[in-house]
mmCIF file of C-alpha atoms in Angstrom:
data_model
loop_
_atom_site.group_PDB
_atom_site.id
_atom_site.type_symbol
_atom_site.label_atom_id
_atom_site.label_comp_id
_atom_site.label_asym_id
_atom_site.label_seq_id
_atom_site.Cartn_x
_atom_site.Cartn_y
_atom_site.Cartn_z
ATOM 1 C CA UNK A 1 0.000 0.000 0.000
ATOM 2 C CA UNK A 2 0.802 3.413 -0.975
ATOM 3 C CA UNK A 3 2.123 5.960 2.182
ATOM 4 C CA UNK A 4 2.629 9.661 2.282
ATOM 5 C CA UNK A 5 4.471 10.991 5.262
ATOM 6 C CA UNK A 6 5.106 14.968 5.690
ATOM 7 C CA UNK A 7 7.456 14.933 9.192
ATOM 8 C CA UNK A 8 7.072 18.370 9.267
ATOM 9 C CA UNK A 9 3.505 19.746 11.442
ATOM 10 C CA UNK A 10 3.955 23.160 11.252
ATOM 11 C CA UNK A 11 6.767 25.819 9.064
ATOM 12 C CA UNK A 12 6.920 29.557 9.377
ATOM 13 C CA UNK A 13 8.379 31.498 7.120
ATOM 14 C CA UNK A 14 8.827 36.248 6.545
ATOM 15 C CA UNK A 15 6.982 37.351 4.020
ATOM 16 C CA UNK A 16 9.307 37.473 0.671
ATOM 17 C CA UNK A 17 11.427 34.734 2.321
ATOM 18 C CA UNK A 18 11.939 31.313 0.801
ATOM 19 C CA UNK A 19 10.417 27.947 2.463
ATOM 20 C CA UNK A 20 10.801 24.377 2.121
ATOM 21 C CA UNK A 21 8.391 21.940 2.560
ATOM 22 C CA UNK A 22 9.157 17.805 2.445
ATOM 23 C CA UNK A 23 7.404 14.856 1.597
ATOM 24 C CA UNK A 24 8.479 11.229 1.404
ATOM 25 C CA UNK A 25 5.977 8.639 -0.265
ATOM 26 C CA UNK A 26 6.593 4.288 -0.455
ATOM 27 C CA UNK A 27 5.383 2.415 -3.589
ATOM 28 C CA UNK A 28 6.069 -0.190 -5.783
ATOM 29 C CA UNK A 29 4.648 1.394 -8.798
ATOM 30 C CA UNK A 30 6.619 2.690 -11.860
ATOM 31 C CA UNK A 31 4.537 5.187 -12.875
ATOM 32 C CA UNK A 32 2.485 7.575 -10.608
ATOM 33 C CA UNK A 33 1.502 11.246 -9.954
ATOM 34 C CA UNK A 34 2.516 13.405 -7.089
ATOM 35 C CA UNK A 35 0.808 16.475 -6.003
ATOM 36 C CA UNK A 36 0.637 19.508 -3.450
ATOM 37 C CA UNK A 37 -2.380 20.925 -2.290
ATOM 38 C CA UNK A 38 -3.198 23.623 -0.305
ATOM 39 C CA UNK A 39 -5.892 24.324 2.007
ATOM 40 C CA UNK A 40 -6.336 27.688 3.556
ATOM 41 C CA UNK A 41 -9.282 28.350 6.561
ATOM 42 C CA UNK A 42 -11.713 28.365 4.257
ATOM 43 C CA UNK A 43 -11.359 24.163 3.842
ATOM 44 C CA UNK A 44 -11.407 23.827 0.472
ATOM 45 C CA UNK A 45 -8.394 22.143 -1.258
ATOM 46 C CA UNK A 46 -6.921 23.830 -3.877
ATOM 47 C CA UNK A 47 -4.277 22.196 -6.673
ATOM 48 C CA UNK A 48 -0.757 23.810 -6.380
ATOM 49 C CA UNK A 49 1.424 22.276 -8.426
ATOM 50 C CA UNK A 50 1.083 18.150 -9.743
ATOM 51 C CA UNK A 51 4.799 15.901 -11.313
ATOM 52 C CA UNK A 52 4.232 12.702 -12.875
ATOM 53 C CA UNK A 53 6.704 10.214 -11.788
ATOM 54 C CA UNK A 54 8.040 9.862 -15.763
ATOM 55 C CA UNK A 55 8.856 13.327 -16.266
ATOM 56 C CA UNK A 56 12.333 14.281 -14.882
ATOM 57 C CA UNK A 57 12.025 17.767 -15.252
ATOM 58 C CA UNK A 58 10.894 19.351 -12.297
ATOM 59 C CA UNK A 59 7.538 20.962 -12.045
ATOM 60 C CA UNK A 60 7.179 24.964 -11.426
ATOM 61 C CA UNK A 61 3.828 26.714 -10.969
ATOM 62 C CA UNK A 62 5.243 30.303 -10.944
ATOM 63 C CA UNK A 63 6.363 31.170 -6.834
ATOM 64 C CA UNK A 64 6.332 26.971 -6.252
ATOM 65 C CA UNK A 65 8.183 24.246 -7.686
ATOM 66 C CA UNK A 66 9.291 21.007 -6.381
ATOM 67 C CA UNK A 67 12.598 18.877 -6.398
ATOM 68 C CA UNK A 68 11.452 15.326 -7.220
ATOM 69 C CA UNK A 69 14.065 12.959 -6.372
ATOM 70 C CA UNK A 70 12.389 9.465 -7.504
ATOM 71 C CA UNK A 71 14.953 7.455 -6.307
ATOM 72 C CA UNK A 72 14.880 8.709 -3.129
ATOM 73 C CA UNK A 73 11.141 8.551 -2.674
ATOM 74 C CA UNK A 74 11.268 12.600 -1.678
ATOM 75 C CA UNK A 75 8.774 15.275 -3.546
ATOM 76 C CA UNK A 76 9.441 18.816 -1.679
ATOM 77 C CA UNK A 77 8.135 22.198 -2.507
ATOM 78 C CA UNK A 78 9.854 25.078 -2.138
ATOM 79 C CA UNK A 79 7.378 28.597 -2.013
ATOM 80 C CA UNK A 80 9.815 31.330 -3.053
ATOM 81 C CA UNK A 81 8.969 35.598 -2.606
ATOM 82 C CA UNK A 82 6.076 33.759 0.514
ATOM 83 C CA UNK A 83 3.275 35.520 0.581
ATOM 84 C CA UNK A 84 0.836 36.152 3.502
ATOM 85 C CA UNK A 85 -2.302 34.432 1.233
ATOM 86 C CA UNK A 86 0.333 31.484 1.050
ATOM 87 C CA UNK A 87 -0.379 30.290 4.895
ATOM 88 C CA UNK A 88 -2.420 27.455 5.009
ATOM 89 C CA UNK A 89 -2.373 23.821 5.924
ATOM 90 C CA UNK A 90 -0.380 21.981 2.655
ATOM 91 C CA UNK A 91 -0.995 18.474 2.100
ATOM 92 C CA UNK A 92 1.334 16.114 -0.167
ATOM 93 C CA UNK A 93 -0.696 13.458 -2.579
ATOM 94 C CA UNK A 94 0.157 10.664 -4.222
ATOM 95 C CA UNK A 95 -2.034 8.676 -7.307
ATOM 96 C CA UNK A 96 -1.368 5.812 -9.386
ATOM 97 C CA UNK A 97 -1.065 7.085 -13.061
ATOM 98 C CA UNK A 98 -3.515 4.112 -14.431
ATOM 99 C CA UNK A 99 -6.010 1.735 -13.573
ATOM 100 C CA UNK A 100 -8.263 2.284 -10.290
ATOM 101 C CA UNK A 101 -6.983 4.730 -8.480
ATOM 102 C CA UNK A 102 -7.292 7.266 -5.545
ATOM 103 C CA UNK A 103 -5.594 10.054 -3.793
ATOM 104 C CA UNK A 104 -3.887 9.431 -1.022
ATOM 105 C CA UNK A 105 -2.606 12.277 1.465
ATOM 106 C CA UNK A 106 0.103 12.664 3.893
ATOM 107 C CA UNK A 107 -0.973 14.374 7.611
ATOM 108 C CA UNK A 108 -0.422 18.000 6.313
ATOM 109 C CA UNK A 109 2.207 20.819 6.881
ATOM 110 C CA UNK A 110 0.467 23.844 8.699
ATOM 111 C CA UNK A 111 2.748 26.900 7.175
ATOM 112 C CA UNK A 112 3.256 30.330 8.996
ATOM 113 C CA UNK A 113 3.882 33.159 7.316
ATOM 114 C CA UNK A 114 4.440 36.486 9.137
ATOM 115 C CA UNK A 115 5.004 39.898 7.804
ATOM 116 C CA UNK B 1 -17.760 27.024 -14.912
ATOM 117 C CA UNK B 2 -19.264 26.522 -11.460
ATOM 118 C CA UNK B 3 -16.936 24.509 -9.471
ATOM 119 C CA UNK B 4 -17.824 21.503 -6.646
ATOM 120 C CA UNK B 5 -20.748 22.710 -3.806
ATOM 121 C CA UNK B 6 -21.567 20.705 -0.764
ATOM 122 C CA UNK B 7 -24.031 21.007 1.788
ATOM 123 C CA UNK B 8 -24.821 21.533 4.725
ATOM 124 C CA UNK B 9 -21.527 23.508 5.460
ATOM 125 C CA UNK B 10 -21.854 22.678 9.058
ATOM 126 C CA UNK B 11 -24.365 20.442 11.399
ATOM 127 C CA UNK B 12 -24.397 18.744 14.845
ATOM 128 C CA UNK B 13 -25.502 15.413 14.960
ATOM 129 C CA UNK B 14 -26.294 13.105 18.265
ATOM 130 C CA UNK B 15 -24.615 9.828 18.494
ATOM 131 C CA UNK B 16 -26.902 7.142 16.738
ATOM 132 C CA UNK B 17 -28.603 9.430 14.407
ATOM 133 C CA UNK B 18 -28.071 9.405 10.664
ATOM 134 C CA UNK B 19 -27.056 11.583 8.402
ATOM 135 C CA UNK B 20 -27.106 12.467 4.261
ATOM 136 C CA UNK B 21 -24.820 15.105 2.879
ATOM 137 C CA UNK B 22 -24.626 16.384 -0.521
ATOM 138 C CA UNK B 23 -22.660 17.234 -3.344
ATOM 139 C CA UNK B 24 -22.985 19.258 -6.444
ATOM 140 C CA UNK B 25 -20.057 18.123 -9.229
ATOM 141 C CA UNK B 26 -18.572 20.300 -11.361
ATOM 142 C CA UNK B 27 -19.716 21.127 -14.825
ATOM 143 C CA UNK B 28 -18.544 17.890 -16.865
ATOM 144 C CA UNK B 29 -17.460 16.223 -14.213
ATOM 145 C CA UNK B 30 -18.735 12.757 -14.263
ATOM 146 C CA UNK B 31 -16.637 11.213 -11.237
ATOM 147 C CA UNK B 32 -17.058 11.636 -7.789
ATOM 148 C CA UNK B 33 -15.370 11.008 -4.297
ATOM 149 C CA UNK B 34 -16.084 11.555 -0.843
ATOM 150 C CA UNK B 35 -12.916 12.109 1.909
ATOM 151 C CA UNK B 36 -13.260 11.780 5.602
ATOM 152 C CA UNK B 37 -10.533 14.692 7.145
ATOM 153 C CA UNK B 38 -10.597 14.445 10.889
ATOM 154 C CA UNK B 39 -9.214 16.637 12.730
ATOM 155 C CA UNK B 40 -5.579 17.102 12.259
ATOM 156 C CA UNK B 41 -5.115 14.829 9.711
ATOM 157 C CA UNK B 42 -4.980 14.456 5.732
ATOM 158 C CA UNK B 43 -8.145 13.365 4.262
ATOM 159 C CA UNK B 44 -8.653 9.679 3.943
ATOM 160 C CA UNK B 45 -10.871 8.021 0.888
ATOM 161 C CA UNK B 46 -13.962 6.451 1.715
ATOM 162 C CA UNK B 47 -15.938 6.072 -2.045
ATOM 163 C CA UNK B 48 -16.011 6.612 -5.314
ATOM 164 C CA UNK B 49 -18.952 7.186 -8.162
ATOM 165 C CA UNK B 50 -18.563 6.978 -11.830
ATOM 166 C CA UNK B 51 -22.019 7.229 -13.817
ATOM 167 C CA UNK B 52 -24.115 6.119 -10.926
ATOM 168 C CA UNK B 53 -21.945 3.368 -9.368
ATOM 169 C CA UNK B 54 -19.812 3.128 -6.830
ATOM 170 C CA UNK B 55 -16.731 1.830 -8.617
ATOM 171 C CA UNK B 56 -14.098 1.897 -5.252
ATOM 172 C CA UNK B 57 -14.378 1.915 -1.778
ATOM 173 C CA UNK B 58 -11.464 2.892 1.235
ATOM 174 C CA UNK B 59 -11.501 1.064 4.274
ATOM 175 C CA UNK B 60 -15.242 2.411 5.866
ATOM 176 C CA UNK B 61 -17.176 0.465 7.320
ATOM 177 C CA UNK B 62 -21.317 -0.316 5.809
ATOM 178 C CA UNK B 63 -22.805 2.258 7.327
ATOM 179 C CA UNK B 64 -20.747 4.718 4.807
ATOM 180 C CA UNK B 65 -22.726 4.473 1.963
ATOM 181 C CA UNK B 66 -23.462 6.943 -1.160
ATOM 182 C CA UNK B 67 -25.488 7.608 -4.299
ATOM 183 C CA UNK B 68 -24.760 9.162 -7.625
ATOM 184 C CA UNK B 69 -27.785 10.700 -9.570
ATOM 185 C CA UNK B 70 -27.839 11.272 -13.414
ATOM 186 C CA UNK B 71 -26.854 15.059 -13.046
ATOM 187 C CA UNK B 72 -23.586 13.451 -11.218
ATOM 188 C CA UNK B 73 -24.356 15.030 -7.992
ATOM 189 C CA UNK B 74 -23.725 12.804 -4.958
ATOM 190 C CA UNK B 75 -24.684 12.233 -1.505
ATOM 191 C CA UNK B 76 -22.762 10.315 1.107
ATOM 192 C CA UNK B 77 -25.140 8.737 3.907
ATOM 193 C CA UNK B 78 -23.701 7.714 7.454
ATOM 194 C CA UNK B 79 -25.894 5.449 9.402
ATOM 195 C CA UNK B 80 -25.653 5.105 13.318
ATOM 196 C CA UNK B 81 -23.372 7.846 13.938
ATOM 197 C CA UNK B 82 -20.269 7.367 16.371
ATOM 198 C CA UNK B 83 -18.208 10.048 17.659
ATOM 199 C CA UNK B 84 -15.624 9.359 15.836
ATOM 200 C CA UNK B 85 -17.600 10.246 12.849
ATOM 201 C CA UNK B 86 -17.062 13.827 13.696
ATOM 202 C CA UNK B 87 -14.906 15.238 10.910
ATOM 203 C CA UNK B 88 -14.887 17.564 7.594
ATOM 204 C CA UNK B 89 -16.230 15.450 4.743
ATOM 205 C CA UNK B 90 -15.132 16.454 1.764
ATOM 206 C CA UNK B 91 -16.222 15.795 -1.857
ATOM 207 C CA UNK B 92 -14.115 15.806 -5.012
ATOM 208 C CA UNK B 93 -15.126 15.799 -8.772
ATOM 209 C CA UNK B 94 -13.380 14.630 -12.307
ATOM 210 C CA UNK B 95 -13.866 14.073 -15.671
ATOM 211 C CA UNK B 96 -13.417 9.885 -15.938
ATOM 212 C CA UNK B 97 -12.997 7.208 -13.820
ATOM 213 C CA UNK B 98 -8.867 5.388 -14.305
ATOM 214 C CA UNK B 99 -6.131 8.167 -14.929
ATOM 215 C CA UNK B 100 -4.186 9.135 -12.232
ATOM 216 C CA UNK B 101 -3.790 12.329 -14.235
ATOM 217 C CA UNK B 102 -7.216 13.166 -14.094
ATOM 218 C CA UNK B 103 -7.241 16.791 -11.774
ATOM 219 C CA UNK B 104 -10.001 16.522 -8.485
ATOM 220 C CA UNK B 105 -11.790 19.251 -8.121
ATOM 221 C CA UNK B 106 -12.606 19.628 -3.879
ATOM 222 C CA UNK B 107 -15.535 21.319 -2.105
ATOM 223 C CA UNK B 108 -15.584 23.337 1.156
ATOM 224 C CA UNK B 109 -16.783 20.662 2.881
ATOM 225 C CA UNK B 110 -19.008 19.765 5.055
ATOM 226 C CA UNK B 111 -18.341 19.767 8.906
ATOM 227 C CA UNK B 112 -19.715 17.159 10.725
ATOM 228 C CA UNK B 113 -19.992 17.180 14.582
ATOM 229 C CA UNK B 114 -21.293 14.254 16.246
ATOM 230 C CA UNK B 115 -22.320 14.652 20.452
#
């Protein structure tokens, strides 16, 4: 079975400042899509930025883009110039690129992000 | 393009009772899937509807059960409530049922509080 483990609870980070968050997933599949969402007090999840396993380049979304290290298992975004809309709680996802397939989530990064 | 509505937002349920909450997909979405977040954590799968069937299921018990109506709205019943129920339920659409590719849309949620 798929995991997703974020070790970090909680990040803070000055606004225009550069932040780090890390993710570590286990599978045994080949092929497979990671993602970060983000969900701010008002609940709803909202995409940030997605890498499929395949692609080596890594993905950018303007401010956020991640270093995917495959072999390693580790799928981090980095949020440069932070923002103070950018605190919220950030969740890493993994998905199986084919066949049946759900999400499934790590426990969530709660980021900070004072002026 | 209206995106994914749920309701109620919020309700308080007594332990035993049952309860049916709702789901409005997004505009030509034809997937759906429900997520049990409690509190603290990342949100965990519990079903999933393509065209009217439930077609995967996460590890929740019977008393979790759904529908899927021709429009491709959704509603997720719980039977027998337990305090442990208490939790944001959330509700995700997509366009098809097997590609890991395929981008969820998420509600608000709706926040469940069983006493």
């Amino acid at each position: 079975a798929q995991t997703v483990t974020q070790s970090q609870p909680e990040m803070s980070v000055q606004e225009a400042e550069t932040v780090t968050l890390s993710c570590t997933y286990d599978t045994s599949e080949s092929d497979y899509y990671l993602f970060w969402y983000k969900q701010p007090p008002s609940r709803q999840m909202i995409l940030v930025i997605r890498q499929e396993a395949y692609k080596q380049q890594n993905a950018t979304e303007n401010r956020f883009s991640v270093n995917f290290q495959k072999a390693a298992k580790s799928f981090s975004l980095k949020i440069s110039d932070s923002q103070l809309g950018d605190a919220a709680m950030y969740f890493c996802a993994y998905r199986k690129a084919s066949g049946y397939s759900t999400l499934t989530f790590g426990k969530g990064t709660m980021l900070l992000v004072s002026p | 393009e209206t995106g994914v509505t749920q309701s109620p937002t919020h309700l308080i349920k007594t332990r035993g009772q049952q309860v049916t909450l709702r789901c409005s997909s997004q505009s030509g979405h034809n997937t759906v899937s429900w997520y049990q977040q409690a509190l603290g954590q990342g949100p965990q799968f519990i079903f999933q509807y393509y065209r009217e069937e439930e077609n995967g299921r996460g590890n929740f018990p019977p008393r979790f059960s759904g529908l899927q109506f021709p429009n491709y709205s959704s509603e997720l019943n719980v039977n027998a409530l337990e305090l442990d129920d208490s939790a944001l339920y959330l509700c995700a659409s997509s366009q098809g049922r097997f590609s890991g590719a395929n981008v969820l849309t998420f509600g608000a949620g709706s926040r469940l509080t069983v006493l």
